[in-house]
Amino acid sequence: MEPVLDETSLVPCGTWAPGARILALSSVLASLDRLGVPRVLRSVADAADRDISQGRGFRSWCFDVGTNRDAGRLVASRLSRQPFVDGPCGLLAVAEGARVLETRVDGELVYGLGLGALEERIVAALASGARPEGASVKVKILDVTADEFVESSVPVFAYVHGTEIDREPTSVQVLVDDSLRDGKLLLERFAEVFPQLRLGSLAADAIGRLAGSEPVYRQLIRHLRALNAAASTWIAGTAFTPQGITFSPESSATLESNRFGPIRDFSTPEGFAHERWSLHTKLTGGAGARLYYRPVSTAETRVVLIGYFGPHLPCVRFPT
């Protein structure tokens, strides 16, 4: 799931200034960050030192006075992090396993694109005159394990600007969701994937117990995404209205009931005042599962608190 850098794009370019190329790459990383993609960029070991202009290395240009400061720092912070893609113990060798593979584009050995082809990874690249926008690249995979070569061709899309992701985020979201294999992993990556949400302890415990194979699991991720998206665009003073999911408040009779009201006094995420929980979304695929939430708008931030995830709770209308 970790994105990789196409090292073949780390070459001099006469039509794009180095700062502009780095700014475009930073926009790819920022767009991936917003979708919850792990905040790394796997590359070949010498990526930071490859000449992209005037004999100067990639990392050097990240800190050049002509490069946007924030963009340069973001890109530089993702470089030179092990494990690398190449090398005998690199990620491509791990993906290769017991096989003997070669991954090539136009006859040239490739590592980032090769790993993208073998593991369906997201690939980012520096813009250039030859590739001014994202494009699908055909990667040939040669399996020479057997006596005869077995050749296949896999298209890999290489992003060069964040707008390419923002226009069609669904394909990246699918990859992110597929990588969240169970509740434990979902909790580990919760802050990255859903930065606008805050979990209470009861909800966290219930989510952490999920195996990922439950029919309701994918529904849960979809509802969390809808709440996170609504919070990110919520304008103070307007109604909080998540899109694409069904939600409603509890009835006053239930909330004020001595029997049923206290059942909805779930733990509140740290730093927020306690209120009896009322708003909840209705999930399919899991015996009437519910997700109780509360939108909170302050001068500093707009977030959604999550208090409960689990089966439908008894109420005045349905007491059992």
Short mmCIF file of C-alpha atoms in Angstrom, two decimals:
data_model
loop_
_atom_site.label_atom_id
_atom_site.label_comp_id
_atom_site.label_asym_id
_atom_site.label_seq_id
_atom_site.Cartn_x
_atom_site.Cartn_y
_atom_site.Cartn_z
CA MET A 1 0.00 0.00 0.00
CA GLU A 2 2.95 2.34 0.53
CA PRO A 3 3.45 4.52 -2.59
CA VAL A 4 6.64 4.26 -4.62
CA LEU A 5 8.63 6.72 -6.71
CA ASP A 6 9.35 6.07 -10.38
CA GLU A 7 13.13 6.52 -10.40
CA THR A 8 13.20 6.76 -14.20
CA SER A 9 11.66 10.23 -13.85
CA LEU A 10 14.66 11.47 -11.83
CA VAL A 11 16.49 12.88 -14.84
CA PRO A 12 17.26 16.40 -16.12
CA CYS A 13 14.46 18.16 -17.93
CA GLY A 14 14.80 21.24 -20.13
CA THR A 15 11.14 22.29 -20.06
CA TRP A 16 10.29 22.12 -16.34
CA ALA A 17 12.20 23.99 -13.62
CA PRO A 18 13.31 21.68 -10.76
CA GLY A 19 11.22 23.67 -8.26
CA ALA A 20 8.08 23.25 -10.36
CA ARG A 21 8.67 19.50 -10.65
CA ILE A 22 9.12 19.17 -6.90
CA LEU A 23 6.01 21.29 -6.24
CA ALA A 24 3.96 18.99 -8.48
CA LEU A 25 5.29 15.89 -6.72
CA SER A 26 4.50 17.41 -3.33
CA SER A 27 0.91 17.92 -4.46
CA VAL A 28 0.70 14.19 -5.23
CA LEU A 29 1.91 13.36 -1.72
CA ALA A 30 -0.51 15.86 -0.15
CA SER A 31 -3.46 14.36 -2.06
CA LEU A 32 -2.46 10.84 -1.02
CA ASP A 33 -2.11 12.01 2.59
CA ARG A 34 -5.69 13.33 2.56
CA LEU A 35 -6.95 9.91 1.44
CA GLY A 36 -5.12 8.10 4.23
CA VAL A 37 -2.29 6.58 2.21
CA PRO A 38 0.77 5.77 4.41
CA ARG A 39 2.99 8.84 4.60
CA VAL A 40 6.11 7.40 3.02
CA LEU A 41 7.49 7.29 -0.52
CA ARG A 42 9.53 4.20 -1.23
CA SER A 43 12.36 4.71 -3.71
CA VAL A 44 15.65 3.31 -4.93
CA ALA A 45 18.57 3.81 -2.55
CA ASP A 46 20.24 6.58 -4.56
CA ALA A 47 17.07 8.55 -5.41
CA ALA A 48 18.04 11.57 -3.28
CA ASP A 49 21.36 11.95 -5.13
CA ARG A 50 20.20 11.51 -8.71
CA ASP A 51 20.89 14.49 -10.97
CA ILE A 52 17.65 16.20 -12.01
CA SER A 53 19.25 19.45 -13.23
CA GLN A 54 22.67 21.14 -13.57
CA GLY A 55 24.48 18.18 -12.04
CA ARG A 56 22.69 18.61 -8.71
CA GLY A 57 20.90 15.86 -6.81
CA PHE A 58 17.18 15.57 -6.22
CA ARG A 59 17.39 16.32 -2.47
CA SER A 60 19.62 19.34 -3.10
CA TRP A 61 16.91 20.92 -5.25
CA CYS A 62 14.33 20.30 -2.53
CA PHE A 63 16.14 22.95 -0.43
CA ASP A 64 16.95 25.34 -3.26
CA VAL A 65 15.84 28.98 -2.87
CA GLY A 66 13.78 28.61 -6.06
CA THR A 67 11.76 25.70 -4.63
CA ASN A 68 8.65 26.24 -2.55
CA ARG A 69 9.82 25.75 1.04
CA ASP A 70 6.93 23.58 2.24
CA ALA A 71 6.89 21.49 -0.94
CA GLY A 72 10.63 20.87 -0.78
CA ARG A 73 10.56 19.86 2.87
CA LEU A 74 7.63 17.50 2.32
CA VAL A 75 9.34 15.70 -0.57
CA ALA A 76 12.74 15.59 1.17
CA SER A 77 11.18 14.12 4.32
CA ARG A 78 9.92 11.14 2.33
CA LEU A 79 13.27 10.32 0.66
CA SER A 80 15.98 7.92 1.83
CA ARG A 81 13.71 5.91 4.09
CA GLN A 82 14.44 2.21 4.25
CA PRO A 83 13.52 -0.34 3.11
CA PHE A 84 14.46 0.73 -0.40
CA VAL A 85 12.89 -0.67 -3.55
CA ASP A 86 16.13 -1.99 -5.07
CA GLY A 87 18.95 -4.13 -3.70
CA PRO A 88 19.15 -7.82 -2.76
CA CYS A 89 16.92 -7.26 0.30
CA GLY A 90 14.80 -4.53 -1.27
CA LEU A 91 11.04 -4.48 -1.65
CA LEU A 92 11.17 -5.66 -5.27
CA ALA A 93 13.27 -8.68 -4.25
CA VAL A 94 10.76 -9.47 -1.50
CA ALA A 95 7.89 -9.27 -3.99
CA GLU A 96 9.85 -11.50 -6.37
CA GLY A 97 10.19 -14.23 -3.74
CA ALA A 98 11.49 -17.53 -5.08
CA ARG A 99 10.90 -16.46 -8.65
CA VAL A 100 13.48 -14.83 -10.92
CA LEU A 101 11.86 -11.75 -12.44
CA GLU A 102 12.85 -8.77 -14.51
CA THR A 103 10.62 -5.69 -14.76
CA ARG A 104 11.31 -3.44 -17.75
CA VAL A 105 9.92 -0.43 -19.58
CA ASP A 106 11.14 0.03 -23.15
CA GLY A 107 13.90 -2.45 -22.42
CA GLU A 108 15.16 -0.59 -19.32
CA LEU A 109 15.14 -2.25 -15.92
CA VAL A 110 12.72 -0.45 -13.58
CA TYR A 111 12.22 -0.78 -9.83
CA GLY A 112 9.50 1.62 -8.71
CA LEU A 113 7.29 0.87 -11.70
CA GLY A 114 8.18 -2.80 -11.35
CA LEU A 115 6.98 -2.90 -7.75
CA GLY A 116 3.87 -1.02 -8.81
CA ALA A 117 3.16 -3.71 -11.40
CA LEU A 118 3.80 -6.64 -9.08
CA GLU A 119 1.90 -5.35 -6.04
CA GLU A 120 -0.58 -2.81 -7.48
CA ARG A 121 1.13 0.01 -5.61
CA ILE A 122 0.48 3.71 -6.16
CA VAL A 123 3.31 5.21 -8.22
CA ALA A 124 4.39 8.87 -8.21
CA ALA A 125 6.81 10.50 -10.66
CA LEU A 126 8.50 13.82 -11.35
CA ALA A 127 6.84 15.76 -14.16
CA SER A 128 8.89 16.33 -17.29
CA GLY A 129 8.54 17.40 -20.88
CA ALA A 130 8.22 13.76 -21.86
CA ARG A 131 5.56 13.14 -19.20
CA PRO A 132 3.94 16.47 -18.24
CA GLU A 133 0.96 14.75 -16.68
CA GLY A 134 0.09 11.38 -15.20
CA ALA A 135 0.14 8.51 -17.65
CA SER A 136 -0.24 4.76 -17.84
CA VAL A 137 3.06 3.00 -18.43
CA LYS A 138 3.29 -0.58 -19.72
CA VAL A 139 5.64 -2.61 -17.54
CA LYS A 140 6.90 -5.89 -18.97
CA ILE A 141 7.39 -8.63 -16.40
CA LEU A 142 9.78 -11.36 -17.51
CA ASP A 143 9.67 -14.52 -15.44
CA VAL A 144 12.88 -16.42 -16.15
CA THR A 145 12.40 -18.97 -13.38
CA ALA A 146 11.38 -21.67 -15.86
CA ASP A 147 13.47 -22.92 -18.76
CA GLU A 148 11.66 -20.51 -21.09
CA PHE A 149 10.81 -16.84 -20.55
CA VAL A 150 7.23 -16.08 -19.54
CA GLU A 151 6.37 -12.49 -20.42
CA SER A 152 3.40 -10.41 -19.31
CA SER A 153 2.55 -6.73 -19.63
CA VAL A 154 0.97 -4.74 -16.79
CA PRO A 155 -0.22 -1.12 -17.11
CA VAL A 156 0.86 1.09 -14.19
CA PHE A 157 -0.42 4.64 -13.76
CA ALA A 158 2.21 7.13 -12.58
CA TYR A 159 0.83 10.31 -10.98
CA VAL A 160 2.70 13.58 -11.46
CA HIS A 161 0.20 16.05 -9.95
CA GLY A 162 -2.25 15.91 -7.07
CA THR A 163 -5.19 17.10 -9.17
CA GLU A 164 -5.06 13.78 -11.03
CA ILE A 165 -5.87 12.05 -7.74
CA ASP A 166 -8.38 14.66 -6.57
CA ARG A 167 -10.42 14.32 -9.78
CA GLU A 168 -10.83 10.56 -9.33
CA PRO A 169 -10.06 9.61 -5.72
CA THR A 170 -12.11 6.40 -5.73
CA SER A 171 -9.37 4.13 -7.10
CA VAL A 172 -6.96 5.24 -4.38
CA GLN A 173 -9.65 4.95 -1.70
CA VAL A 174 -10.31 1.36 -2.76
CA LEU A 175 -6.62 0.52 -2.31
CA VAL A 176 -6.59 2.18 1.12
CA ASP A 177 -9.74 0.36 2.22
CA ASP A 178 -8.40 -2.98 0.97
CA SER A 179 -5.25 -2.45 3.02
CA LEU A 180 -7.26 -2.09 6.25
CA ARG A 181 -7.60 -5.82 6.65
CA ASP A 182 -9.02 -5.93 10.18
CA GLY A 183 -10.07 -3.77 13.09
CA LYS A 184 -6.66 -3.82 14.73
CA LEU A 185 -4.97 -2.42 11.62
CA LEU A 186 -7.81 0.08 11.19
CA LEU A 187 -7.13 1.43 14.69
CA GLU A 188 -3.38 1.63 14.03
CA ARG A 189 -3.96 3.80 10.96
CA PHE A 190 -7.10 5.57 12.16
CA ALA A 191 -5.55 9.02 12.56
CA GLU A 192 -4.06 8.92 9.03
CA VAL A 193 -7.15 7.61 7.27
CA PHE A 194 -9.73 9.62 9.23
CA PRO A 195 -7.95 12.76 10.50
CA GLN A 196 -11.23 14.57 11.30
CA LEU A 197 -12.55 11.80 13.58
CA ARG A 198 -11.91 11.15 17.28
CA LEU A 199 -12.65 7.76 18.82
CA GLY A 200 -14.05 7.13 22.29
CA SER A 201 -12.74 4.08 24.16
CA LEU A 202 -15.94 2.03 23.81
CA ALA A 203 -16.04 2.52 20.04
CA ALA A 204 -12.31 1.79 19.74
CA ASP A 205 -12.64 -1.48 21.67
CA ALA A 206 -15.51 -2.65 19.45
CA ILE A 207 -13.71 -1.75 16.22
CA GLY A 208 -10.47 -3.36 17.39
CA ARG A 209 -12.22 -6.72 17.80
CA LEU A 210 -13.36 -6.90 14.18
CA ALA A 211 -11.75 -9.62 12.06
CA GLY A 212 -12.43 -7.73 8.83
CA SER A 213 -14.49 -10.56 7.36
CA GLU A 214 -17.78 -9.41 8.90
CA PRO A 215 -20.39 -8.15 6.38
CA VAL A 216 -20.61 -4.90 8.34
CA TYR A 217 -16.86 -4.16 8.22
CA ARG A 218 -16.83 -2.50 4.78
CA GLN A 219 -19.96 -0.59 5.73
CA LEU A 220 -18.21 0.73 8.83
CA ILE A 221 -15.30 2.06 6.76
CA ARG A 222 -17.72 3.71 4.33
CA HIS A 223 -19.62 5.43 7.15
CA LEU A 224 -16.41 6.62 8.78
CA ARG A 225 -15.27 8.04 5.44
CA ALA A 226 -18.58 9.89 5.01
CA LEU A 227 -18.29 11.47 8.46
CA ASN A 228 -14.65 12.40 7.90
CA ALA A 229 -15.43 13.95 4.50
CA ALA A 230 -18.35 15.93 5.94
CA ALA A 231 -16.18 17.30 8.74
CA SER A 232 -13.44 18.38 6.33
CA THR A 233 -15.89 20.58 4.37
CA TRP A 234 -18.15 21.64 7.26
CA ILE A 235 -18.68 25.40 7.50
CA ALA A 236 -19.20 26.74 11.01
CA GLY A 237 -22.79 27.78 11.64
CA THR A 238 -24.26 25.40 9.07
CA ALA A 239 -25.87 22.01 9.61
CA PHE A 240 -23.58 19.00 9.67
CA THR A 241 -24.92 16.72 6.95
CA PRO A 242 -22.88 13.65 5.93
CA GLN A 243 -23.56 12.44 2.41
CA GLY A 244 -24.31 8.90 1.24
CA ILE A 245 -25.28 7.41 4.60
CA THR A 246 -28.50 7.19 6.62
CA PHE A 247 -28.53 8.92 10.00
CA SER A 248 -30.98 10.20 12.62
CA PRO A 249 -31.16 11.42 16.25
CA GLU A 250 -32.64 9.44 19.11
CA SER A 251 -36.15 10.36 20.18
CA SER A 252 -36.58 12.64 23.19
CA ALA A 253 -38.54 9.87 24.91
CA THR A 254 -35.58 7.51 24.67
CA LEU A 255 -32.99 10.10 25.72
CA GLU A 256 -35.03 11.18 28.73
CA SER A 257 -35.98 7.67 29.79
CA ASN A 258 -34.52 6.47 33.10
CA ARG A 259 -34.14 3.04 31.54
CA PHE A 260 -32.89 3.73 28.02
CA GLY A 261 -31.21 7.13 28.29
CA PRO A 262 -28.21 6.09 30.42
CA ILE A 263 -27.43 3.31 27.94
CA ARG A 264 -26.32 6.10 25.60
CA ASP A 265 -23.85 7.66 28.02
CA PHE A 266 -20.83 6.33 26.14
CA SER A 267 -17.29 7.40 26.93
CA THR A 268 -16.27 10.67 25.27
CA PRO A 269 -12.91 11.15 23.51
CA GLU A 270 -10.35 12.87 25.70
CA GLY A 271 -10.53 16.66 25.72
CA PHE A 272 -14.25 16.96 24.92
CA ALA A 273 -17.21 17.58 27.23
CA HIS A 274 -19.58 14.72 27.90
CA GLU A 275 -23.07 14.75 26.39
CA ARG A 276 -25.61 11.97 26.06
CA TRP A 277 -25.16 10.57 22.56
CA SER A 278 -28.04 10.91 20.13
CA LEU A 279 -27.02 11.12 16.45
CA HIS A 280 -26.26 7.77 14.84
CA THR A 281 -25.79 6.27 11.40
CA LYS A 282 -27.48 3.06 10.36
CA LEU A 283 -25.30 0.38 8.83
CA THR A 284 -26.41 -2.56 6.71
CA GLY A 285 -24.89 -6.02 6.76
CA GLY A 286 -24.64 -6.39 10.52
CA ALA A 287 -27.89 -7.02 12.44
CA GLY A 288 -28.88 -3.37 12.49
CA ALA A 289 -25.51 -2.01 13.57
CA ARG A 290 -25.26 1.61 14.68
CA LEU A 291 -22.47 4.19 14.80
CA TYR A 292 -23.10 7.01 17.29
CA TYR A 293 -21.35 10.28 16.55
CA ARG A 294 -21.28 13.96 17.54
CA PRO A 295 -19.96 16.79 15.32
CA VAL A 296 -18.00 19.44 17.23
CA SER A 297 -17.02 22.84 15.85
CA THR A 298 -14.56 25.06 17.69
CA ALA A 299 -12.43 28.05 16.77
CA GLU A 300 -9.51 25.68 16.20
CA THR A 301 -11.02 22.69 14.45
CA ARG A 302 -14.06 20.81 13.20
CA VAL A 303 -14.14 17.15 14.18
CA VAL A 304 -16.58 14.31 14.64
CA LEU A 305 -16.54 12.30 17.86
CA ILE A 306 -17.34 8.59 17.67
CA GLY A 307 -18.89 7.15 20.83
CA TYR A 308 -20.28 3.74 19.96
CA PHE A 309 -20.19 1.09 17.27
CA GLY A 310 -22.22 -2.08 17.66
CA PRO A 311 -25.69 -3.64 17.60
CA HIS A 312 -28.89 -1.63 17.69
CA LEU A 313 -29.60 -0.52 21.25
CA PRO A 314 -32.97 -0.92 23.01
CA CYS A 315 -35.18 2.18 23.04
CA VAL A 316 -38.71 3.24 24.00
CA ARG A 317 -40.13 2.08 20.68
CA PHE A 318 -38.17 -1.18 20.56
CA PRO A 319 -37.44 -2.08 24.21
CA THR A 320 -35.93 -5.52 23.46
#
